[in-house]
Amino acid sequence: MSDLRSRLKDQNLFRTDSFINGEWVKGDSRFDVNNPANRSKVADVADVGAAGAKQAVKAAAAANLEWRRTSPFERARIVKRWHDLIMENQDDLGVILAMEMGKPLAEAKGEIAYGAGFVEWAAEEAKRVHGETIAVPTPGARGWTIRQPVGVVSCITPWNFPSAMITRKCSPALAVGCPIVIKPAAETPLSALALAELAARAGFPKGVFNVVTGEAKHIGPVLTQSDEVAMIGFTGSTQVGALLMEQAAKGIKRVALELGGNAPFIVMDDADVEKAADGLIQGKFRAGGQTCVSPNRVFVQEAIMGDLTEALAERVKKVKVGDPFEEGVQVGPLIHDKAVERVSELVSGAVSKGAKIVAGGKSLMKEMGGSFYAPTLITGADMASSLAVNEIFGPVASLYPVKDEAEIIKLANATPYGLAAYLYTRDAGRVHRITEGIDFGMIGVNAPMVGSPATPFGGMKQSGIGREGGKWAAEEFTELKFVLLSGIDE
Ligand code: SIN
């Protein structure tokens, strides 16, 4: 058993039971959570199964009316308190996250602050849910709109951001008056349960904030198909998103889906090569490359291919891989051994078709005793290889030479995905033509990261439906009602 508890300043944040209707629930069975850096067991966690999920949905439904009628100012206060508690416990939450997910500790603490930003923003937005008056054609009649919470929201969240994907999804739902049931990934339930402990301390009424842990195949259908659930929010793969959408379709439930990506990272020949190289390192190796917005296909204009390859090779060779708790480590383990095997296959497949490994290119599982893969730089991969076509979800950057704007736009769009894209150029004309020509929900120009509490986060095509973040998040979780009043002032 790992030493997670002993590393925490507040040991009550180490929770291993589900949180349903304000109570910690043990469930009939348990499952292991392991540290991917050394495969040791971190905890055993309750599997509450379909019965626990039903209990949570019922509790949320029972809390719905009261929470929706709670003054937005009071809801804002509770959500803000949750934010403050998250930030007060940033160190402990970072430790929990690093241990179960494998992100380097500094990055894990950064995720806690990133995620807390969404909570603070949502608390502020709770007070700014507005309707409109509308001039209507009937003489003497009045028309107006009101925005009301959709009802119970199921939030199904991934392991790559065990904290921030919960806060980004749940805090706007809570703030506008929706009770929630969270199902965290089985790999990383401890961050979710620690957030539940802090939510309880913040004062959410019973039933408003629930976390159910266990096997997705039993819990998922309850969260997508129960009559009491109004909406499903999901972050994860396109494949699972499609399955959940299919389940939700039976009840015509609202969905907000943040799915897979295959982000192009475009470097034009007028770009600052050093800055582009720094940006790629930052964007690519964040979370060990395991993000939906990770640069996946690096398109480089031919004239600067040599210079950029050189600048990147130097940097990639210096990226420090190791235990998340070791000082200076930039890339931790991947989530589990299977993830390493998958990345190894993508790389060896590309190499077998002529790609060249400039740096890394190997599994470090044996050498390091955990789920590690070396930071890798590749050139010459075929555009039709699995490495180019699929989301890599690992620390591998693959460079593709391109001729001109027309080819770049065509190649960037040659994917069913449309989440994030990056463009490095100093030419304003290119900025407009390319950002308008490529089909991606978020585009960073000379910027390797696109998420923030203030801005819309989400994708086009098979990368999802809906937007998280900013003023758009509150809209996702509210229903727009129209009222026509007639017969009073004729
Ligand atoms: C994700 O990978 O799903 C989220 C990444 C981010 O928020 O930047």
Tab-separated table of C-alpha atoms and ligand atoms in Angstrom:
chain	number	residue	atom	x	y	z
A	1	MET	CA	0.000	0.000	0.000
A	2	SER	CA	1.330	3.419	-0.855
A	3	ASP	CA	2.172	6.179	1.529
A	4	LEU	CA	-0.372	8.651	0.161
A	5	ARG	CA	-2.108	9.307	3.473
A	6	SER	CA	1.135	10.086	5.270
A	7	ARG	CA	2.059	12.693	2.649
A	8	LEU	CA	-1.086	14.742	3.293
A	9	LYS	CA	-1.354	17.677	5.699
A	10	ASP	CA	-5.096	17.026	5.978
A	11	GLN	CA	-5.577	13.253	6.023
A	12	ASN	CA	-9.361	13.615	5.804
A	13	LEU	CA	-8.896	14.434	2.140
A	14	PHE	CA	-7.907	10.812	1.553
A	15	ARG	CA	-11.389	9.419	0.905
A	16	THR	CA	-12.042	6.008	-0.614
A	17	ASP	CA	-15.837	5.638	-0.390
A	18	SER	CA	-18.439	7.083	-2.726
A	19	PHE	CA	-20.226	10.275	-1.662
A	20	ILE	CA	-23.984	9.970	-2.025
A	21	ASN	CA	-26.631	12.221	-0.487
A	22	GLY	CA	-24.106	13.730	1.917
A	23	GLU	CA	-22.891	10.324	3.207
A	24	TRP	CA	-19.781	8.243	2.541
A	25	VAL	CA	-20.959	4.931	1.056
A	26	LYS	CA	-18.797	1.783	1.122
A	27	GLY	CA	-20.459	-0.294	-1.625
A	28	ASP	CA	-20.408	-4.088	-1.905
A	29	SER	CA	-17.006	-4.393	-3.525
A	30	ARG	CA	-13.739	-2.474	-3.916
A	31	PHE	CA	-11.274	-1.824	-6.723
A	32	ASP	CA	-7.588	-0.910	-6.663
A	33	VAL	CA	-6.100	2.429	-7.582
A	34	ASN	CA	-2.423	2.154	-8.517
A	35	ASN	CA	0.477	4.539	-8.782
A	36	PRO	CA	1.594	4.424	-12.453
A	37	ALA	CA	5.136	5.478	-11.510
A	38	ASN	CA	5.846	2.249	-9.624
A	39	ARG	CA	2.656	0.136	-9.911
A	40	SER	CA	2.155	0.115	-6.119
A	41	LYS	CA	-1.350	0.133	-4.738
A	42	VAL	CA	-2.468	3.575	-3.589
A	43	ALA	CA	-5.923	2.699	-2.267
A	44	ASP	CA	-8.905	0.442	-2.615
A	45	VAL	CA	-12.024	2.331	-3.500
A	46	ALA	CA	-15.738	1.543	-3.218
A	47	ASP	CA	-17.492	0.131	-6.250
A	48	VAL	CA	-21.107	1.098	-5.621
A	49	GLY	CA	-22.348	-0.316	-8.935
A	50	ALA	CA	-25.715	0.395	-10.542
A	51	ALA	CA	-27.476	0.407	-7.159
A	52	GLY	CA	-25.224	3.203	-5.847
A	53	ALA	CA	-25.665	5.174	-9.062
A	54	LYS	CA	-29.459	4.886	-8.744
A	55	GLN	CA	-29.256	6.042	-5.133
A	56	ALA	CA	-27.170	9.069	-6.176
A	57	VAL	CA	-29.514	10.011	-9.031
A	58	LYS	CA	-32.493	9.765	-6.651
A	59	ALA	CA	-30.730	11.944	-4.077
A	60	ALA	CA	-29.881	14.536	-6.734
A	61	ALA	CA	-33.461	14.521	-8.023
A	62	ALA	CA	-34.778	14.986	-4.478
A	63	ALA	CA	-32.456	17.984	-3.986
A	64	ASN	CA	-33.300	19.506	-7.367
A	65	LEU	CA	-36.185	21.804	-6.466
A	66	GLU	CA	-34.589	23.231	-3.340
A	67	TRP	CA	-31.234	23.867	-5.057
A	68	ARG	CA	-32.847	25.467	-8.077
A	69	ARG	CA	-34.864	27.772	-5.795
A	70	THR	CA	-31.857	28.686	-3.660
A	71	SER	CA	-30.948	32.310	-4.320
A	72	PRO	CA	-28.228	32.617	-6.976
A	73	PHE	CA	-26.299	34.787	-4.508
A	74	GLU	CA	-26.357	31.983	-1.943
A	75	ARG	CA	-25.343	29.428	-4.565
A	76	ALA	CA	-22.519	31.743	-5.609
A	77	ARG	CA	-21.350	31.932	-1.969
A	78	ILE	CA	-21.242	28.144	-1.582
A	79	VAL	CA	-19.466	27.611	-4.916
A	80	LYS	CA	-16.952	30.342	-4.019
A	81	ARG	CA	-16.344	28.662	-0.647
A	82	TRP	CA	-15.617	25.438	-2.517
A	83	HIS	CA	-13.099	27.343	-4.641
A	84	ASP	CA	-11.421	28.821	-1.564
A	85	LEU	CA	-11.165	25.401	0.096
A	86	ILE	CA	-9.675	23.890	-3.072
A	87	MET	CA	-6.999	26.588	-3.147
A	88	GLU	CA	-6.321	26.291	0.615
A	89	ASN	CA	-5.720	22.561	0.041
A	90	GLN	CA	-3.880	22.921	-3.263
A	91	ASP	CA	-0.774	21.083	-2.011
A	92	ASP	CA	-2.650	18.033	-0.743
A	93	LEU	CA	-4.890	17.868	-3.800
A	94	GLY	CA	-1.771	18.078	-5.970
A	95	VAL	CA	-0.176	15.179	-4.084
A	96	ILE	CA	-3.298	13.015	-4.489
A	97	LEU	CA	-3.483	13.824	-8.193
A	98	ALA	CA	0.207	13.190	-8.850
A	99	MET	CA	0.101	9.868	-7.037
A	100	GLU	CA	-2.939	8.421	-8.819
A	101	MET	CA	-2.386	9.928	-12.273
A	102	GLY	CA	1.378	10.363	-12.577
A	103	LYS	CA	1.584	14.057	-13.465
A	104	PRO	CA	4.711	15.728	-12.029
A	105	LEU	CA	3.837	17.299	-8.667
A	106	ALA	CA	4.323	20.923	-9.791
A	107	GLU	CA	2.113	20.313	-12.807
A	108	ALA	CA	-0.458	18.538	-10.618
A	109	LYS	CA	-0.616	21.564	-8.312
A	110	GLY	CA	-0.949	23.714	-11.437
A	111	GLU	CA	-3.938	21.627	-12.483
A	112	ILE	CA	-5.574	22.260	-9.096
A	113	ALA	CA	-5.247	26.032	-9.601
A	114	TYR	CA	-6.374	25.763	-13.250
A	115	GLY	CA	-9.442	23.778	-12.143
A	116	ALA	CA	-10.181	26.106	-9.222
A	117	GLY	CA	-10.237	29.016	-11.690
A	118	PHE	CA	-13.344	27.501	-13.284
A	119	VAL	CA	-15.015	27.224	-9.879
A	120	GLU	CA	-14.334	30.867	-9.061
A	121	TRP	CA	-15.584	31.955	-12.475
A	122	ALA	CA	-18.755	29.855	-12.118
A	123	ALA	CA	-19.449	31.347	-8.672
A	124	GLU	CA	-19.286	34.815	-10.216
A	125	GLU	CA	-21.500	33.793	-13.148
A	126	ALA	CA	-24.218	32.389	-10.839
A	127	LYS	CA	-25.396	35.980	-10.372
A	128	ARG	CA	-25.402	36.793	-14.069
A	129	VAL	CA	-28.040	34.499	-15.524
A	130	HIS	CA	-30.203	36.846	-17.579
A	131	GLY	CA	-33.376	36.746	-19.629
A	132	GLU	CA	-34.613	39.240	-22.209
A	133	THR	CA	-37.825	41.083	-23.052
A	134	ILE	CA	-39.040	40.684	-26.602
A	135	ALA	CA	-41.391	42.851	-28.684
A	136	VAL	CA	-44.149	40.494	-29.817
A	137	PRO	CA	-46.662	40.914	-32.677
A	138	THR	CA	-49.912	40.675	-30.623
A	139	PRO	CA	-51.185	44.114	-29.498
A	140	GLY	CA	-50.999	44.531	-25.720
A	141	ALA	CA	-49.053	41.298	-25.249
A	142	ARG	CA	-45.605	41.015	-23.682
A	143	GLY	CA	-42.907	38.456	-24.262
A	144	TRP	CA	-39.827	37.556	-22.273
A	145	THR	CA	-37.339	34.771	-21.771
A	146	ILE	CA	-36.087	33.195	-18.570
A	147	ARG	CA	-33.136	30.890	-18.131
A	148	GLN	CA	-33.562	28.040	-15.652
A	149	PRO	CA	-31.323	25.153	-14.618
A	150	VAL	CA	-31.796	22.011	-16.737
A	151	GLY	CA	-32.039	19.701	-13.699
A	152	VAL	CA	-29.874	16.778	-12.601
A	153	VAL	CA	-26.599	16.552	-14.531
A	154	SER	CA	-24.445	13.426	-14.804
A	155	CYS	CA	-20.774	14.324	-15.154
A	156	ILE	CA	-18.540	11.541	-16.486
A	157	THR	CA	-14.935	12.607	-16.226
A	158	PRO	CA	-11.518	11.373	-17.442
A	159	TRP	CA	-8.270	10.370	-15.754
A	160	ASN	CA	-5.976	12.812	-17.614
A	161	PHE	CA	-7.244	15.835	-15.644
A	162	PRO	CA	-8.698	14.142	-12.543
A	163	SER	CA	-9.511	17.465	-10.886
A	164	ALA	CA	-9.895	20.200	-13.522
A	165	MET	CA	-12.290	18.271	-15.762
A	166	ILE	CA	-14.584	17.828	-12.748
A	167	THR	CA	-14.460	21.464	-11.735
A	168	ARG	CA	-14.809	22.769	-15.309
A	169	LYS	CA	-17.924	20.665	-15.884
A	170	CYS	CA	-19.542	20.693	-12.464
A	171	SER	CA	-19.044	24.198	-11.137
A	172	PRO	CA	-21.165	25.977	-13.774
A	173	ALA	CA	-23.863	23.310	-13.389
A	174	LEU	CA	-23.876	23.766	-9.604
A	175	ALA	CA	-23.730	27.546	-9.842
A	176	VAL	CA	-26.804	27.847	-12.061
A	177	GLY	CA	-28.780	25.445	-9.856
A	178	CYS	CA	-28.260	21.882	-11.140
A	179	PRO	CA	-27.529	19.013	-8.708
A	180	ILE	CA	-24.795	16.733	-10.026
A	181	VAL	CA	-23.704	13.103	-9.986
A	182	ILE	CA	-20.046	12.658	-10.871
A	183	LYS	CA	-18.579	9.407	-12.155
A	184	PRO	CA	-14.783	9.822	-12.161
A	185	ALA	CA	-12.503	7.534	-14.157
A	186	ALA	CA	-11.667	4.307	-12.308
A	187	GLU	CA	-7.943	5.133	-12.582
A	188	THR	CA	-8.293	8.426	-10.669
A	189	PRO	CA	-11.233	8.482	-8.245
A	190	LEU	CA	-9.279	9.902	-5.284
A	191	SER	CA	-9.105	13.452	-6.639
A	192	ALA	CA	-12.880	13.405	-7.163
A	193	LEU	CA	-13.499	12.130	-3.639
A	194	ALA	CA	-11.217	14.775	-2.139
A	195	LEU	CA	-13.207	17.403	-4.062
A	196	ALA	CA	-16.391	15.888	-2.585
A	197	GLU	CA	-14.968	16.197	0.944
A	198	LEU	CA	-14.316	19.896	0.258
A	199	ALA	CA	-17.754	20.332	-1.312
A	200	ALA	CA	-19.299	18.949	1.877
A	201	ARG	CA	-17.261	21.438	3.917
A	202	ALA	CA	-18.312	24.264	1.575
A	203	GLY	CA	-21.946	23.611	2.497
A	204	PHE	CA	-23.669	22.180	-0.569
A	205	PRO	CA	-26.985	20.780	0.681
A	206	LYS	CA	-27.374	16.979	0.830
A	207	GLY	CA	-27.900	15.393	-2.557
A	208	VAL	CA	-26.633	18.346	-4.570
A	209	PHE	CA	-23.067	17.001	-4.949
A	210	ASN	CA	-22.606	13.239	-5.410
A	211	VAL	CA	-19.645	11.133	-6.517
A	212	VAL	CA	-20.154	7.506	-7.521
A	213	THR	CA	-17.122	5.301	-8.011
A	214	GLY	CA	-16.863	1.910	-9.651
A	215	GLU	CA	-17.114	0.154	-12.978
A	216	ALA	CA	-18.352	2.333	-15.826
A	217	LYS	CA	-20.275	-0.466	-17.512
A	218	HIS	CA	-22.669	-0.697	-14.532
A	219	ILE	CA	-22.796	2.948	-13.478
A	220	GLY	CA	-22.769	4.589	-16.930
A	221	PRO	CA	-26.173	3.380	-18.184
A	222	VAL	CA	-27.872	4.564	-14.966
A	223	LEU	CA	-26.339	8.009	-15.374
A	224	THR	CA	-27.324	8.281	-19.034
A	225	GLN	CA	-30.758	6.673	-18.953
A	226	SER	CA	-32.474	7.436	-15.637
A	227	ASP	CA	-35.618	9.479	-16.096
A	228	GLU	CA	-34.466	11.925	-13.401
A	229	VAL	CA	-31.264	12.840	-15.311
A	230	ALA	CA	-31.695	15.849	-17.605
A	231	MET	CA	-28.229	16.157	-19.070
A	232	ILE	CA	-24.967	14.268	-19.502
A	233	GLY	CA	-21.609	16.027	-19.530
A	234	PHE	CA	-18.685	13.879	-20.635
A	235	THR	CA	-15.004	14.339	-21.323
A	236	GLY	CA	-13.177	11.403	-22.893
A	237	SER	CA	-12.745	9.492	-26.113
A	238	THR	CA	-14.921	9.991	-29.183
A	239	GLN	CA	-15.734	6.276	-29.113
A	240	VAL	CA	-17.160	6.401	-25.562
A	241	GLY	CA	-18.815	9.766	-26.275
A	242	ALA	CA	-20.715	8.193	-29.175
A	243	LEU	CA	-21.829	5.337	-26.927
A	244	LEU	CA	-23.061	7.692	-24.205
A	245	MET	CA	-24.838	9.835	-26.802
A	246	GLU	CA	-26.585	6.744	-28.084
A	247	GLN	CA	-27.699	5.840	-24.547
A	248	ALA	CA	-28.829	9.425	-23.892
A	249	ALA	CA	-30.741	9.526	-27.178
A	250	LYS	CA	-33.344	7.114	-25.822
A	251	GLY	CA	-34.505	9.775	-23.380
A	252	ILE	CA	-33.692	12.753	-25.711
A	253	LYS	CA	-31.341	14.019	-23.006
A	254	ARG	CA	-29.140	16.998	-23.480
A	255	VAL	CA	-25.443	16.203	-23.934
A	256	ALA	CA	-22.242	18.236	-23.656
A	257	LEU	CA	-19.323	16.230	-25.002
A	258	GLU	CA	-15.638	17.108	-24.971
A	259	LEU	CA	-14.032	14.332	-26.995
A	260	GLY	CA	-10.841	13.328	-28.741
A	261	GLY	CA	-8.585	15.487	-30.863
A	262	ASN	CA	-5.845	15.282	-33.467
A	263	ALA	CA	-4.427	18.772	-33.105
A	264	PRO	CA	-2.328	20.239	-35.899
A	265	PHE	CA	0.598	22.386	-34.741
A	266	ILE	CA	1.433	24.562	-37.749
A	267	VAL	CA	4.746	26.386	-38.036
A	268	MET	CA	4.950	28.812	-40.965
A	269	ASP	CA	8.271	29.891	-42.474
A	270	ASP	CA	7.973	33.428	-41.019
A	271	ALA	CA	7.550	32.114	-37.442
A	272	ASP	CA	10.011	32.609	-34.626
A	273	VAL	CA	11.528	29.096	-34.671
A	274	GLU	CA	12.842	29.228	-31.087
A	275	LYS	CA	9.448	30.299	-29.738
A	276	ALA	CA	7.674	27.659	-31.803
A	277	ALA	CA	10.051	25.011	-30.412
A	278	ASP	CA	9.450	26.199	-26.833
A	279	GLY	CA	5.690	26.219	-27.450
A	280	LEU	CA	5.692	22.704	-28.836
A	281	ILE	CA	7.626	21.371	-25.853
A	282	GLN	CA	5.167	23.047	-23.477
A	283	GLY	CA	2.034	21.896	-25.296
A	284	LYS	CA	3.241	18.433	-26.260
A	285	PHE	CA	4.717	17.236	-22.990
A	286	ARG	CA	1.992	18.617	-20.707
A	287	ALA	CA	0.481	15.600	-18.903
A	288	GLY	CA	2.988	13.440	-20.791
A	289	GLY	CA	1.135	14.191	-24.033
A	290	GLN	CA	-2.061	12.728	-22.596
A	291	THR	CA	-4.413	15.626	-23.319
A	292	CYS	CA	-7.156	15.963	-25.904
A	293	VAL	CA	-5.611	19.256	-27.028
A	294	SER	CA	-2.071	17.913	-27.319
A	295	PRO	CA	-0.263	18.835	-30.584
A	296	ASN	CA	-0.484	15.613	-32.576
A	297	ARG	CA	0.628	16.510	-36.114
A	298	VAL	CA	3.365	19.119	-36.401
A	299	PHE	CA	3.157	20.703	-39.873
A	300	VAL	CA	6.299	22.647	-40.716
A	301	GLN	CA	6.884	24.740	-43.836
A	302	GLU	CA	9.739	23.172	-45.774
A	303	ALA	CA	12.114	26.159	-45.566
A	304	ILE	CA	12.391	25.902	-41.765
A	305	MET	CA	12.117	22.116	-41.345
A	306	GLY	CA	15.858	21.720	-40.663
A	307	ASP	CA	16.069	24.588	-38.163
A	308	LEU	CA	12.966	23.532	-36.241
A	309	THR	CA	14.028	19.869	-36.118
A	310	GLU	CA	17.375	20.913	-34.677
A	311	ALA	CA	15.829	23.267	-32.105
A	312	LEU	CA	13.390	20.570	-31.027
A	313	ALA	CA	15.931	17.746	-30.904
A	314	GLU	CA	18.037	19.746	-28.468
A	315	ARG	CA	15.021	20.435	-26.254
A	316	VAL	CA	13.405	16.963	-26.378
A	317	LYS	CA	16.680	15.304	-25.338
A	318	LYS	CA	16.738	17.513	-22.237
A	319	VAL	CA	13.156	16.766	-21.068
A	320	LYS	CA	13.480	15.088	-17.687
A	321	VAL	CA	11.417	11.915	-17.202
A	322	GLY	CA	10.892	10.426	-13.770
A	323	ASP	CA	8.857	9.965	-10.634
A	324	PRO	CA	6.245	12.739	-10.263
A	325	PHE	CA	7.578	13.533	-6.803
A	326	GLU	CA	11.180	14.017	-7.934
A	327	GLU	CA	12.318	17.635	-8.230
A	328	GLY	CA	12.613	18.954	-11.793
A	329	VAL	CA	10.761	16.081	-13.478
A	330	GLN	CA	8.816	17.321	-16.516
A	331	VAL	CA	7.249	14.095	-17.744
A	332	GLY	CA	5.920	11.387	-15.448
A	333	PRO	CA	4.631	7.937	-16.343
A	334	LEU	CA	1.737	7.322	-18.707
A	335	ILE	CA	-1.474	6.225	-17.038
A	336	HIS	CA	-0.730	2.484	-17.244
A	337	ASP	CA	1.362	-0.114	-19.064
A	338	LYS	CA	-1.232	-0.586	-21.793
A	339	ALA	CA	-0.890	3.093	-22.693
A	340	VAL	CA	2.873	2.617	-23.100
A	341	GLU	CA	2.319	-0.446	-25.260
A	342	ARG	CA	-0.114	1.502	-27.450
A	343	VAL	CA	2.319	4.401	-27.947
A	344	SER	CA	5.166	1.933	-28.680
A	345	GLU	CA	3.032	0.346	-31.392
A	346	LEU	CA	2.207	3.702	-32.988
A	347	VAL	CA	5.900	4.607	-33.099
A	348	SER	CA	7.154	1.239	-34.350
A	349	GLY	CA	4.401	1.229	-36.998
A	350	ALA	CA	5.585	4.602	-38.286
A	351	VAL	CA	9.241	3.510	-38.204
A	352	SER	CA	8.449	0.356	-40.163
A	353	LYS	CA	7.113	2.645	-42.905
A	354	GLY	CA	10.206	4.833	-43.052
A	355	ALA	CA	9.929	7.322	-40.150
A	356	LYS	CA	13.151	8.376	-38.417
A	357	ILE	CA	13.524	8.683	-34.657
A	358	VAL	CA	15.434	11.857	-33.813
A	359	ALA	CA	15.121	11.466	-30.024
A	360	GLY	CA	13.645	8.897	-27.623
A	361	GLY	CA	11.417	6.374	-29.339
A	362	LYS	CA	11.348	3.658	-26.699
A	363	SER	CA	9.466	2.298	-23.747
A	364	LEU	CA	11.186	2.859	-20.395
A	365	MET	CA	8.979	0.431	-18.478
A	366	LYS	CA	11.709	-2.084	-17.670
A	367	GLU	CA	14.392	0.508	-17.029
A	368	MET	CA	12.268	2.641	-14.688
A	369	GLY	CA	9.836	0.138	-13.153
A	370	GLY	CA	6.688	2.078	-14.056
A	371	SER	CA	4.584	3.042	-17.083
A	372	PHE	CA	7.205	5.305	-18.664
A	373	TYR	CA	7.833	6.189	-22.299
A	374	ALA	CA	10.740	8.338	-23.478
A	375	PRO	CA	10.014	11.853	-24.803
A	376	THR	CA	10.241	11.343	-28.535
A	377	LEU	CA	10.807	13.327	-31.714
A	378	ILE	CA	10.066	11.769	-35.098
A	379	THR	CA	10.416	12.929	-38.684
A	380	GLY	CA	9.426	11.364	-41.985
A	381	ALA	CA	6.299	9.522	-40.815
A	382	ASP	CA	3.752	8.755	-43.463
A	383	MET	CA	0.642	10.976	-43.298
A	384	ALA	CA	-1.433	7.814	-43.588
A	385	SER	CA	0.325	6.063	-40.661
A	386	SER	CA	-1.580	5.295	-37.442
A	387	LEU	CA	0.714	7.799	-35.717
A	388	ALA	CA	-0.660	10.633	-37.878
A	389	VAL	CA	-4.241	9.474	-38.060
A	390	ASN	CA	-4.848	8.660	-34.379
A	391	GLU	CA	-4.656	10.662	-31.194
A	392	ILE	CA	-1.183	9.710	-29.856
A	393	PHE	CA	-1.865	10.335	-26.140
A	394	GLY	CA	1.815	10.042	-25.290
A	395	PRO	CA	5.028	12.108	-25.316
A	396	VAL	CA	5.681	11.812	-29.045
A	397	ALA	CA	6.038	14.736	-31.460
A	398	SER	CA	5.985	13.902	-35.147
A	399	LEU	CA	7.006	16.487	-37.779
A	400	TYR	CA	5.574	16.660	-41.319
A	401	PRO	CA	6.989	19.012	-43.982
A	402	VAL	CA	4.395	21.045	-45.900
A	403	LYS	CA	4.624	23.396	-48.881
A	404	ASP	CA	2.124	26.211	-48.566
A	405	GLU	CA	-1.039	27.516	-46.915
A	406	ALA	CA	-3.376	25.605	-49.188
A	407	GLU	CA	-1.695	22.299	-48.347
A	408	ILE	CA	-1.624	23.135	-44.641
A	409	ILE	CA	-5.343	23.891	-44.509
A	410	LYS	CA	-6.137	20.741	-46.457
A	411	LEU	CA	-3.975	18.494	-44.259
A	412	ALA	CA	-5.060	20.109	-40.982
A	413	ASN	CA	-8.701	19.465	-41.877
A	414	ALA	CA	-8.053	15.907	-43.078
A	415	THR	CA	-9.253	14.380	-39.808
A	416	PRO	CA	-12.646	13.645	-38.279
A	417	TYR	CA	-11.529	15.620	-35.209
A	418	GLY	CA	-11.781	19.374	-34.625
A	419	LEU	CA	-10.824	20.259	-31.057
A	420	ALA	CA	-7.651	22.366	-30.819
A	421	ALA	CA	-5.116	23.656	-33.347
A	422	TYR	CA	-1.976	25.796	-33.055
A	423	LEU	CA	-0.455	28.210	-35.533
A	424	TYR	CA	2.948	29.880	-35.350
A	425	THR	CA	3.325	32.854	-37.681
A	426	ARG	CA	3.972	36.604	-37.481
A	427	ASP	CA	1.986	37.392	-40.611
A	428	ALA	CA	-1.467	38.855	-39.835
A	429	GLY	CA	-2.860	37.800	-43.206
A	430	ARG	CA	-1.860	34.202	-42.547
A	431	VAL	CA	-3.430	34.383	-39.085
A	432	HIS	CA	-6.817	35.306	-40.578
A	433	ARG	CA	-6.740	32.993	-43.578
A	434	ILE	CA	-5.615	29.947	-41.637
A	435	THR	CA	-7.731	30.413	-38.473
A	436	GLU	CA	-10.778	30.909	-40.715
A	437	GLY	CA	-9.839	27.987	-42.978
A	438	ILE	CA	-9.287	25.240	-40.431
A	439	ASP	CA	-12.169	23.502	-38.660
A	440	PHE	CA	-11.183	23.493	-34.999
A	441	GLY	CA	-13.045	24.815	-31.955
A	442	MET	CA	-9.971	26.441	-30.378
A	443	ILE	CA	-6.898	27.850	-32.110
A	444	GLY	CA	-3.797	29.094	-30.318
A	445	VAL	CA	-1.814	31.556	-32.439
A	446	ASN	CA	1.776	31.689	-31.172
A	447	ALA	CA	0.295	30.116	-28.013
A	448	PRO	CA	0.596	26.429	-27.076
A	449	MET	CA	-2.312	26.259	-24.619
A	450	VAL	CA	-5.889	27.358	-25.137
A	451	GLY	CA	-7.898	26.643	-21.962
A	452	SER	CA	-8.879	29.253	-19.375
A	453	PRO	CA	-11.891	29.929	-17.144
A	454	ALA	CA	-12.880	32.921	-19.298
A	455	THR	CA	-12.902	31.307	-22.730
A	456	PRO	CA	-15.003	28.722	-24.588
A	457	PHE	CA	-13.532	25.215	-24.525
A	458	GLY	CA	-14.872	22.625	-26.952
A	459	GLY	CA	-14.636	21.121	-30.372
A	460	MET	CA	-16.180	20.717	-33.811
A	461	LYS	CA	-16.842	17.566	-35.870
A	462	GLN	CA	-16.199	14.364	-33.855
A	463	SER	CA	-14.460	16.306	-31.085
A	464	GLY	CA	-17.712	17.108	-29.379
A	465	ILE	CA	-20.796	19.154	-28.775
A	466	GLY	CA	-21.134	22.240	-26.576
A	467	ARG	CA	-18.703	24.566	-24.848
A	468	GLU	CA	-17.265	24.588	-21.335
A	469	GLY	CA	-15.767	27.703	-19.752
A	470	GLY	CA	-16.631	31.397	-19.831
A	471	LYS	CA	-20.172	32.692	-20.159
A	472	TRP	CA	-20.971	29.788	-22.508
A	473	ALA	CA	-20.837	27.182	-19.730
A	474	ALA	CA	-23.813	28.589	-17.841
A	475	GLU	CA	-25.833	28.511	-21.076
A	476	GLU	CA	-25.118	24.791	-21.486
A	477	PHE	CA	-26.686	24.021	-18.121
A	478	THR	CA	-29.756	26.239	-18.459
A	479	GLU	CA	-32.942	25.882	-20.422
A	480	LEU	CA	-34.245	28.925	-22.286
A	481	LYS	CA	-37.977	29.439	-21.653
A	482	PHE	CA	-40.185	31.888	-23.491
A	483	VAL	CA	-43.209	33.453	-21.778
A	484	LEU	CA	-45.961	35.201	-23.779
A	485	LEU	CA	-48.326	37.244	-21.632
A	486	SER	CA	-51.557	38.337	-23.192
A	487	GLY	CA	-55.041	39.420	-22.119
A	488	ILE	CA	-53.989	41.700	-19.253
A	489	ASP	CA	-53.100	45.040	-20.830
A	490	GLU	CA	-55.185	45.211	-24.056
B	1	SIN	C1	-8.355	17.685	-21.961
B	1	SIN	O1	-7.372	17.135	-22.379
B	1	SIN	O2	-9.450	17.127	-22.014
B	1	SIN	C2	-8.345	19.057	-21.349
B	1	SIN	C3	-7.136	19.850	-21.600
B	1	SIN	C4	-7.195	21.277	-21.100
B	1	SIN	O3	-8.093	21.692	-20.369
B	1	SIN	O4	-6.306	22.026	-21.476
